[in-house]
XYZ file of C-alpha atoms in Angstrom:
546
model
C 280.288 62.896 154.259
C 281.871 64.842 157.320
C 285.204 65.947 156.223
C 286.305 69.555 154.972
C 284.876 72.676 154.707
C 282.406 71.469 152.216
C 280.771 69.527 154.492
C 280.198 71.646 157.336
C 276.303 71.500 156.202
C 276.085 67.727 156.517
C 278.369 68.076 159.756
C 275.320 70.604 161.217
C 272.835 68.023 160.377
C 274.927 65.325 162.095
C 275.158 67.482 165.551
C 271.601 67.466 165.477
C 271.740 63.900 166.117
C 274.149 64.731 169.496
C 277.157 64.090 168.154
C 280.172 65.630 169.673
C 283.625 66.563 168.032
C 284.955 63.589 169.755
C 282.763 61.406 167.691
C 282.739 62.857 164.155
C 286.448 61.962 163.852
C 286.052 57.921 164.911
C 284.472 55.514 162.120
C 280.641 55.421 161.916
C 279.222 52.035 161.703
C 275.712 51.259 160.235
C 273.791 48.835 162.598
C 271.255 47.221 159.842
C 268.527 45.658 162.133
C 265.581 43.802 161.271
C 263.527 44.058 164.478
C 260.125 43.763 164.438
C 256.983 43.465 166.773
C 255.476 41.035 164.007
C 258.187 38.323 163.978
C 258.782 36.292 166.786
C 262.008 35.758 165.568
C 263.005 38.889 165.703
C 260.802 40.410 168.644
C 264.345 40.655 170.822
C 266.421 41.971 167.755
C 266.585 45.420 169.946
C 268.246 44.210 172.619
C 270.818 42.114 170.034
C 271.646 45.868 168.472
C 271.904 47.474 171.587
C 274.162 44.811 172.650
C 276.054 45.490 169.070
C 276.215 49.367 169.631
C 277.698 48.588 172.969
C 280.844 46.826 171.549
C 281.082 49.447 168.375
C 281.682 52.345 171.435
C 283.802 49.816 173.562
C 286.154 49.697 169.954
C 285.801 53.483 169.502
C 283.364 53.812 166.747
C 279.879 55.241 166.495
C 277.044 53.065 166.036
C 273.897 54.179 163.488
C 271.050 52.044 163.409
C 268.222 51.368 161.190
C 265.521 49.221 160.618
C 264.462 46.735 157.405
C 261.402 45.283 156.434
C 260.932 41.735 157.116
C 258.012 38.608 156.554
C 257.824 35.970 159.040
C 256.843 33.092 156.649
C 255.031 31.204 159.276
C 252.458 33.941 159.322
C 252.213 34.191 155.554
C 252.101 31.072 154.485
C 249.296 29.491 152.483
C 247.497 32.514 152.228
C 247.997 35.448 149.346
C 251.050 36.898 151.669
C 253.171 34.032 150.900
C 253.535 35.855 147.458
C 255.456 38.658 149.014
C 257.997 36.358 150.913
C 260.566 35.528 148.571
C 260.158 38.923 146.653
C 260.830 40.548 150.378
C 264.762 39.403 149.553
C 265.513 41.741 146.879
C 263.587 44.958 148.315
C 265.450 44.125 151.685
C 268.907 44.091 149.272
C 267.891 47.153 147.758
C 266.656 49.393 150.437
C 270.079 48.698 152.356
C 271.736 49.552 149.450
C 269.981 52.983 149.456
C 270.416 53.630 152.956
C 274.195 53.194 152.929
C 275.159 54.674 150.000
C 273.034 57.641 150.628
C 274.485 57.484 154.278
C 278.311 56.816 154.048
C 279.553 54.308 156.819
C 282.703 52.925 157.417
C 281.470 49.526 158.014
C 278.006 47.422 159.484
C 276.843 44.905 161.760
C 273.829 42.974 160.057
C 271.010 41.444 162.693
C 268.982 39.479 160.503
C 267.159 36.521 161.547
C 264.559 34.337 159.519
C 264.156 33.068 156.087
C 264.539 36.060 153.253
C 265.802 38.559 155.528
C 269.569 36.635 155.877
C 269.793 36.113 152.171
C 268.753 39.508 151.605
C 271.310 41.173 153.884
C 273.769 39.000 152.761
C 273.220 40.496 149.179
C 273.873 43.913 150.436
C 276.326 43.023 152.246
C 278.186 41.626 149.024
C 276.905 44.675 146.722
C 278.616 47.490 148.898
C 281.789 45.269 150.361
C 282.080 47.299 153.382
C 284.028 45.815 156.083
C 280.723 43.866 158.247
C 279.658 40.840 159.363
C 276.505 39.538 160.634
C 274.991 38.248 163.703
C 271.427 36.393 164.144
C 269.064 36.265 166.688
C 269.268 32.873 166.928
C 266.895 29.654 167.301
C 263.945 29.574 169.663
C 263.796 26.399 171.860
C 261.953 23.577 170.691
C 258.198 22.878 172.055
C 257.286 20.813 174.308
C 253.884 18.685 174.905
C 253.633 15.183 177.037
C 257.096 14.387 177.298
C 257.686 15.145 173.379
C 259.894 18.072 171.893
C 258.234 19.476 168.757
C 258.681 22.624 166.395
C 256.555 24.574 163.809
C 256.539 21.446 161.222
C 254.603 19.457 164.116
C 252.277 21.831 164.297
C 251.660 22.241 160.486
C 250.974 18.310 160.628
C 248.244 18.492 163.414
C 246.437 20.398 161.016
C 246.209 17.391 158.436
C 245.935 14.777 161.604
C 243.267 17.049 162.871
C 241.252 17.078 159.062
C 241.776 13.202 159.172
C 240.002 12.846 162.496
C 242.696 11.675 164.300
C 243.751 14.713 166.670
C 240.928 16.366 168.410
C 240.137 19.725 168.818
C 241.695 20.343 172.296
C 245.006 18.340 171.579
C 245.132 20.496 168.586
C 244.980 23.622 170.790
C 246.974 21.984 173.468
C 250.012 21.807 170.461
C 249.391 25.510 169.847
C 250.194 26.532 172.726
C 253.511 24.540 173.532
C 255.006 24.848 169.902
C 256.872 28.136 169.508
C 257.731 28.602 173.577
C 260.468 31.915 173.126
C 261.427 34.390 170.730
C 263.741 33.346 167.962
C 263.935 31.647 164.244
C 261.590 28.457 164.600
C 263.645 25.373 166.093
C 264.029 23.003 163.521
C 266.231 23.667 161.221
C 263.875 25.371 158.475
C 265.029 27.762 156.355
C 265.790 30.459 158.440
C 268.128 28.462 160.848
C 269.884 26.964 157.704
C 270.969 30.418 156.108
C 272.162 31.285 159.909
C 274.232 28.226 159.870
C 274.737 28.534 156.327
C 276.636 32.517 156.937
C 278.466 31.076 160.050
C 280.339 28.324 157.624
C 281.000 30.841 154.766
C 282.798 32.810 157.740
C 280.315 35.832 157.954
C 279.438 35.116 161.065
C 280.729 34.218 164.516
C 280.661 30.703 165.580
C 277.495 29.924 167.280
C 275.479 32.411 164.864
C 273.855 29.765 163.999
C 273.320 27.531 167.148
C 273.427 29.678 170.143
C 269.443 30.141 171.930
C 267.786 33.333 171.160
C 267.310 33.194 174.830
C 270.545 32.755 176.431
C 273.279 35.814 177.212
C 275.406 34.172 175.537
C 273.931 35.426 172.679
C 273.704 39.087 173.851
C 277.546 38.756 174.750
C 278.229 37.426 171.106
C 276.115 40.378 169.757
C 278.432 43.619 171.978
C 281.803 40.713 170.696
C 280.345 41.583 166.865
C 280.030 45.105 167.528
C 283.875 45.042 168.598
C 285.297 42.598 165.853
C 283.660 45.104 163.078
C 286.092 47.857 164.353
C 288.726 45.393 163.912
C 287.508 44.617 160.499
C 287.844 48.100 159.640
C 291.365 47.815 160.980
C 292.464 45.012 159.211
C 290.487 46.334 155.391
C 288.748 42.620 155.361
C 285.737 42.923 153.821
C 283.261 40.003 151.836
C 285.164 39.709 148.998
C 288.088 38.560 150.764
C 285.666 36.019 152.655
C 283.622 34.891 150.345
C 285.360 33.021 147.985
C 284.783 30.212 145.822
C 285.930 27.581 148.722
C 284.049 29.289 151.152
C 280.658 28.876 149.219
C 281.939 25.141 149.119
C 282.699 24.901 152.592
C 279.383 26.172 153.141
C 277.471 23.545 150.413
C 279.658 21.262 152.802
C 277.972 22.068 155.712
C 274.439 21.887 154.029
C 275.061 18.797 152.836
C 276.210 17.572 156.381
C 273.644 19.130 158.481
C 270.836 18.688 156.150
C 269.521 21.960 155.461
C 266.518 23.794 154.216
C 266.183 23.516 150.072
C 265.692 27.171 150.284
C 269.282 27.490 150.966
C 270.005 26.054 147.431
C 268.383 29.203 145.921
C 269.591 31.871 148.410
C 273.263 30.497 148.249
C 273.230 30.651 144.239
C 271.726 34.167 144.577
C 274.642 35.452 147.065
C 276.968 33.664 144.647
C 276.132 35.355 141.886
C 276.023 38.635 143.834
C 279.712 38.662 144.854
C 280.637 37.019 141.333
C 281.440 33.489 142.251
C 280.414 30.906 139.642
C 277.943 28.317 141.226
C 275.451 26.263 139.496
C 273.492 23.466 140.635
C 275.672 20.991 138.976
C 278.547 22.362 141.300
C 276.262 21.684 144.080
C 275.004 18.229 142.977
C 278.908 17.309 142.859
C 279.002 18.477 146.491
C 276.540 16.486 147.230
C 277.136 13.291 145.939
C 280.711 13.648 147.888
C 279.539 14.822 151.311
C 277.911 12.647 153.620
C 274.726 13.613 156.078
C 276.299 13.647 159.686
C 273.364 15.288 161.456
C 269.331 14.514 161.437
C 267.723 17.773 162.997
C 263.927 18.248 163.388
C 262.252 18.126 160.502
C 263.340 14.759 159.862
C 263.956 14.028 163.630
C 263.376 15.299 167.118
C 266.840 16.710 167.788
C 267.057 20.816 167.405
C 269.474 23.536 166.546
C 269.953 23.794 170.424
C 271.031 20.131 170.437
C 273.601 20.534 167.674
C 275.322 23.537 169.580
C 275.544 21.591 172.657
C 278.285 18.951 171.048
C 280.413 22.056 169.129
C 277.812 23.412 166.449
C 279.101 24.166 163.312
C 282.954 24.328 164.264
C 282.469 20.776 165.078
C 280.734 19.656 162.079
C 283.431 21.564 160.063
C 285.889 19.751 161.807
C 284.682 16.760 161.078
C 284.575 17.034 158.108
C 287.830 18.144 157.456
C 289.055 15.018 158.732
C 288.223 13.845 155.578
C 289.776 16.569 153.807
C 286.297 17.747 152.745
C 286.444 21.404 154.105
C 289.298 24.513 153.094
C 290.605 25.368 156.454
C 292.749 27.970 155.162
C 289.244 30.005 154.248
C 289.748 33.516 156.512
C 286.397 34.307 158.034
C 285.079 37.834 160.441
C 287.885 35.940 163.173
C 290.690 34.386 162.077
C 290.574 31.166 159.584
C 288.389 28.083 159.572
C 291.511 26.095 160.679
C 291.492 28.512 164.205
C 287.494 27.649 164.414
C 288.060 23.698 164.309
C 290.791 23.809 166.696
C 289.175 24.510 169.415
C 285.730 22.232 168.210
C 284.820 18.641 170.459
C 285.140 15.813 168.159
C 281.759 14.425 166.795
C 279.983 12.965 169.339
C 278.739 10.358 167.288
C 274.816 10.440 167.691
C 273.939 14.043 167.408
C 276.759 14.656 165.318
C 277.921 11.416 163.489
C 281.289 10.646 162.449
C 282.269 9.843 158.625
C 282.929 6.011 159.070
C 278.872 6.212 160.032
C 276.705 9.111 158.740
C 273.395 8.794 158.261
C 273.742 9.088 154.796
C 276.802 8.636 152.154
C 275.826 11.561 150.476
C 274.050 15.053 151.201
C 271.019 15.840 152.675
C 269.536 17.404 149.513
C 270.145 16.287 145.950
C 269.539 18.034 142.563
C 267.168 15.910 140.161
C 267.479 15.930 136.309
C 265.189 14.602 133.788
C 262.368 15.834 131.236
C 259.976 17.131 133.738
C 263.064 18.773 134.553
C 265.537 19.767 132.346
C 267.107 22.688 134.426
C 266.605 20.567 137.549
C 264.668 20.710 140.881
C 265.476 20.149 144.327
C 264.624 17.957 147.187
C 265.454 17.828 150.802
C 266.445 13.620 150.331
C 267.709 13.856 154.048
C 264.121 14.127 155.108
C 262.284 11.435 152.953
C 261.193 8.319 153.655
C 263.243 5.584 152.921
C 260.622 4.098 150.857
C 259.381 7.015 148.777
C 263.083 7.421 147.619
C 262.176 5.984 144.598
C 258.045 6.632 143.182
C 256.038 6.114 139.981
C 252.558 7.221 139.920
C 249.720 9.055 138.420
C 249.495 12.929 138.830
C 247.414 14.828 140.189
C 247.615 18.066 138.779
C 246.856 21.359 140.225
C 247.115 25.129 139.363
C 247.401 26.873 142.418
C 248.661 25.759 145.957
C 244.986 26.373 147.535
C 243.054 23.817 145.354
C 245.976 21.226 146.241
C 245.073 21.933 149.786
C 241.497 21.757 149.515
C 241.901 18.598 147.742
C 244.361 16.798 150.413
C 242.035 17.863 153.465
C 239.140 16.575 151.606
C 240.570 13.075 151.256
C 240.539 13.724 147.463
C 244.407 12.447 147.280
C 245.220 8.967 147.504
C 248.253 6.620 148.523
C 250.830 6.256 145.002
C 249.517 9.657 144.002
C 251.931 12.111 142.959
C 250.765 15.722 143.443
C 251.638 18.441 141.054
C 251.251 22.180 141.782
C 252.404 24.374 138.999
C 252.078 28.287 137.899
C 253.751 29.001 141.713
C 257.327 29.642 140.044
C 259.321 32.696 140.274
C 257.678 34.338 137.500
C 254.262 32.338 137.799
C 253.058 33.121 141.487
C 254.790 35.556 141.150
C 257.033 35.245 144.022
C 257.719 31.329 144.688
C 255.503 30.395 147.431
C 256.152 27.899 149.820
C 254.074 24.737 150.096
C 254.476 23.709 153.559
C 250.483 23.636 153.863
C 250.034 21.072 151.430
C 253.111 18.504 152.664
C 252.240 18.817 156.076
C 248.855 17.644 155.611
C 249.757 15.000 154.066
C 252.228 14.215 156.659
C 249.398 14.587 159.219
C 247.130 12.777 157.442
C 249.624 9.498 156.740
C 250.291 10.085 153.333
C 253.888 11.510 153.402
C 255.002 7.918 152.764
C 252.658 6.912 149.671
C 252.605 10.817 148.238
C 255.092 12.666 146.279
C 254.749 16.142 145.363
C 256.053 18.393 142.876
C 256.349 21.803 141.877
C 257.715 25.093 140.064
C 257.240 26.927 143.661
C 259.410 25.994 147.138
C 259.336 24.295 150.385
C 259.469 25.423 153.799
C 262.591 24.320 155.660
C 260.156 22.070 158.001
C 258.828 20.021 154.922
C 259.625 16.648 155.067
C 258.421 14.274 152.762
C 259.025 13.726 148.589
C 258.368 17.519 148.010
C 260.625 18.166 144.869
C 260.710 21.650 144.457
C 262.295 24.533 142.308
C 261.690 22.475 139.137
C 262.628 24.308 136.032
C 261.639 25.992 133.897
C 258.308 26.863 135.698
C 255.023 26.200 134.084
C 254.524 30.082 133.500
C 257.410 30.243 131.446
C 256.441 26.856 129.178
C 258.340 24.333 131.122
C 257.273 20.642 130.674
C 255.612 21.302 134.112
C 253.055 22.924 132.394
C 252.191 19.965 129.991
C 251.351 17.141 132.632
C 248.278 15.819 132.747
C 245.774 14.461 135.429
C 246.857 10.467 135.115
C 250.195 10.922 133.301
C 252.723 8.526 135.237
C 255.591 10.625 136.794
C 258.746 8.631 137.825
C 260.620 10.340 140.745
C 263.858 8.424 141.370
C 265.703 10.285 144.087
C 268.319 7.846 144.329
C 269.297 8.340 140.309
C 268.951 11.967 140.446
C 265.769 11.750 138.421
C 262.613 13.197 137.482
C 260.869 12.337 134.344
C 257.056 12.696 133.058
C 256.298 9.026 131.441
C 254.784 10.848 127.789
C 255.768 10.010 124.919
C 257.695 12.556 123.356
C 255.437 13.156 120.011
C 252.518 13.584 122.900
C 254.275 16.350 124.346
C 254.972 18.393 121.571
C 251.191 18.068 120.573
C 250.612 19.667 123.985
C 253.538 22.089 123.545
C 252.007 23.166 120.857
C 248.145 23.851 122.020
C 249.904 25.351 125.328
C 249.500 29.120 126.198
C 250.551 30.997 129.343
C 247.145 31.851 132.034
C 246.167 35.599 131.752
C 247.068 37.401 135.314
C 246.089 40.596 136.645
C 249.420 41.842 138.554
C 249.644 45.342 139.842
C 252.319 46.731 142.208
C 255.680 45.115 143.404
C 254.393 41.923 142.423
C 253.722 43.371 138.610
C 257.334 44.676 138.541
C 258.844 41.636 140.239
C 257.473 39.208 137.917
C 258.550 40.897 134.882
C 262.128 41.215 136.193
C 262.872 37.694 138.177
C 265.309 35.274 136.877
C 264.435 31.549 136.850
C 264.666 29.735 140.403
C 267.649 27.536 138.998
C 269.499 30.119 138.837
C 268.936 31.546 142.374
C 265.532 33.786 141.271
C 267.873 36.686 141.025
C 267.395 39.652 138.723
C 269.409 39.705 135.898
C 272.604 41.874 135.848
């Protein structure tokens, strides 16, 4: 783009910018930000790039930065927006693919933060295979209200405690105000704190991308370290196909499993996969599961935050760990060095936040992969975060079309204890777009139920559901999936411990409803229109096809 005589045009347009000689011969270096006014998790993203610009001119490059869209899916969920959320992903993927292939750069710095916007720089950052690597703006600090710590999730529930008459009006207001005290990705460790984590252990990131405080300089002193490790990058040619190999996506399903992440990450992690052309399925991650154990608890399913975790050695310390048990590839190079240099310098597990092998809090990982009829491409559930007693649930469903009557019905006391809720035509195709259901299992939570209820669907979970949500399950009910065919009554077995999810109907049954069963009429217009006719099914990542 700035070399030759040819390019003395594009060379003009670049001075007009106030570039000097000096700087037209050093390597330019996209800066691919996500800030936004909108997102509380990325409301100090500026300062993060300025911080990363900083250390690109310290290394002798120039910095260019730009902006991407982004959806804070606390704001849009349960309402029509929540549509857009998951769809955001591959428009963030694509309009970074424009940008820098329109815009030659030598290499990027990615400053993503919540939920799609990670997975959906991470694709970009796998389709072009510059030389990059990312930094987050890390976790906001956990709320607090009389003594208690609380995130997001908390305050989801107070809105079903509140409908069951047993929070009043001005502790409910008193929560809103303590829950989300700072800037940064909500504390628990939802979605977007998982795929933060989740691109530190595939070596993307720099420890503590993860676990380090939006707040603290630390992480403004990581950022202007990023901006300089790109140059060296650059130097050394190491770009995310040398990273992102098949053990690092295990090392990462490692670290899922361990630190019990968001479901979410199941779908984003097969969708990176598959970008960079590394075969994963969710029988590979099943397998990973059923051999890792969960060493941490973080809020959803407990009190303890993000913050807590980095405190006793984050993520090099889980990693090293669970090497000890030969468990993780230390030989897997990441943006500084190999995993082995990263768990060298780790604490050992401190043995309550982060517990040791010989006594996790569970032998295997915090989410498992279910199989059965209802089924038969599998779903997903967050097991790390479910009662002890709803691991294993038979009862009649409850069967609902759209996410919103589900809701109504739960506030309204229309749900009752052994009930297992059903919420179909929200899959991939059928939403369109996936939507999260952290409305609905939060007021159940709130409202007492999360231990009697199970609930199922074609659509997703927030990272700060707890509960038996099962989500994911495939195919969806748009497409003709067995989803589709239950009925208000039918007996659904939901055996978390087996792997298993099965509608109790005979079989001759469902092929008489098979057979009387056609797809809803939908009138789709704009990116939703074009996204529905082109996504892939959510068990394989809700990618579009090649």
């Amino acid at each position: 783009m700035k070399s030759g005589p040819a390019r003395a045009p594009h060379r003009s347009l670049l001075r007009a910018l106030g570039l000097t000689d000096a700087e037209m011969k050093r390597p330019f270096v996209a800066v691919v930000n996500s800030a936004s006014d909108y997102i509380p998790g990325h409301r100090h993203l500026k300062d993060i790039g300025e911080a990363v610009k900083a250390g690109i001119r310290n290394a002798g490059g120039v910095p260019f930065e730009f902006q991407t869209i982004g959806v804070c899916d606390g704001l849009s969920m349960n309402h029509e927006g929540m549509k857009y959320s998951l769809c955001s992903r591959e428009l963030i993927a694509d309009s970074i693919e424009v940008m820098l292939t329109a815009h030659p750069v030598d290499a990027a710095v990615f400053l993503p933060n919540c939920d799609k916007i990670v997975p959906g720089m991470m694709l970009a950052a796998c389709r072009l295979n510059l030389p990059c690597l990312f930094i987050s703006g890390g976790p906001m600090l956990p709320g607090e209200h009389n003594g208690t710590r609380f995130g997001l999730s908390e305050m989801f529930e107070a809105v079903g405690a509140h409908a069951q008459g047993n929070l009043s009006t001005e502790e409910l207001a008193a929560l809103e105000e303590a829950a989300c005290p700072t800037c940064g990705s909500c504390s628990g460790m939802y979605t977007a704190n998982s795929m933060n984590c989740l691109v530190e252990a595939t070596g993307m990131g720099l420890p503590g991308n993860g676990t380090v405080a939006a707040v603290l300089s630390e992480r403004l002193r990581m950022a202007k370290t990023a901006g300089e490790r790109v140059m060296e990058l650059l130097r050394q040619d190491l770009r995310p196909k040398d990273i992102l190999t098949p053990a690092a996506f295990e090392n990462a399903l490692r670290g899922e499993m361990a630190m019990g992440c968001s479901t979410n990450s199941v779908l984003h992690l097969t969708a990176i996969a598959h970008e960079i052309g590394v075969p994963l399925d969710l029988r590979e991650i099943d397998r990973i599961s059923r051999e890792t154990p969960q060493l941490c608890k973080l809020n959803p399913a407990s009190q303890v935050f993000l913050t807590d975790l980095h405190k006793v050695g984050g993520i090099p310390a889980v990693f090293r760990e669970l090497a000890r048990g030969g468990m993780i590839h230390t030989d897997c190079r990441t943006v500084d060095g190999t995993v082995a240099d990263r768990i060298a310098a780790a604490p050992a597990a401190d043995g309550e936040i982060l517990r040791t092998l010989e006594h996790p809090f569970r032998q295997d990982g915090g989410i498992a992969v279910l199989w059965g009829n209802l089924a038969p491409e599998g779903a997903v559930v967050k097991q790390g975060a479910v009662a002890p007693e709803m691991m294993q649930h038979t009862g009649p469903a409850r069967c609902f079309d759209r996410e919103e009557d589900a809701s109504e019905a739960i506030l309204s006391g229309k749900i009752r204890p052994g009930d297992v809720v059903v919420i179909r035509y929200e899959g991939p195709q059928g939403g369109p777009g996936m939507r999260e259901m952290l409305a609905p299992t939060s007021a159940l939570t709130g409202m007492g139920l999360g231990a009697s209820v199970a609930l199922l669907t074609d659509g997703r979970f927030s990272g700060a559901t707890r509960g038996a949500a099962v989500g994911h399950i495939s195919p969806e009910a748009f497409t003709g999936g067995p989803i589709a065919l239950v009925r208000d009554g039918d007996l659904i077995e939901v055996d978390i411990t087996r792997r298993a999810l099965n509608l109790l109907v005979p079989e001759e049954e469902l092929a008489a409803r098979r057979a009387a069963w056609s797809a809803p009429r939908r009138e789709l217009h704009g990116y939703l229109k074009r996204y529905a006719q082109l996504v892939s099914s959510g068990s394989r990542g809700a990618v579009f096809p090649d």
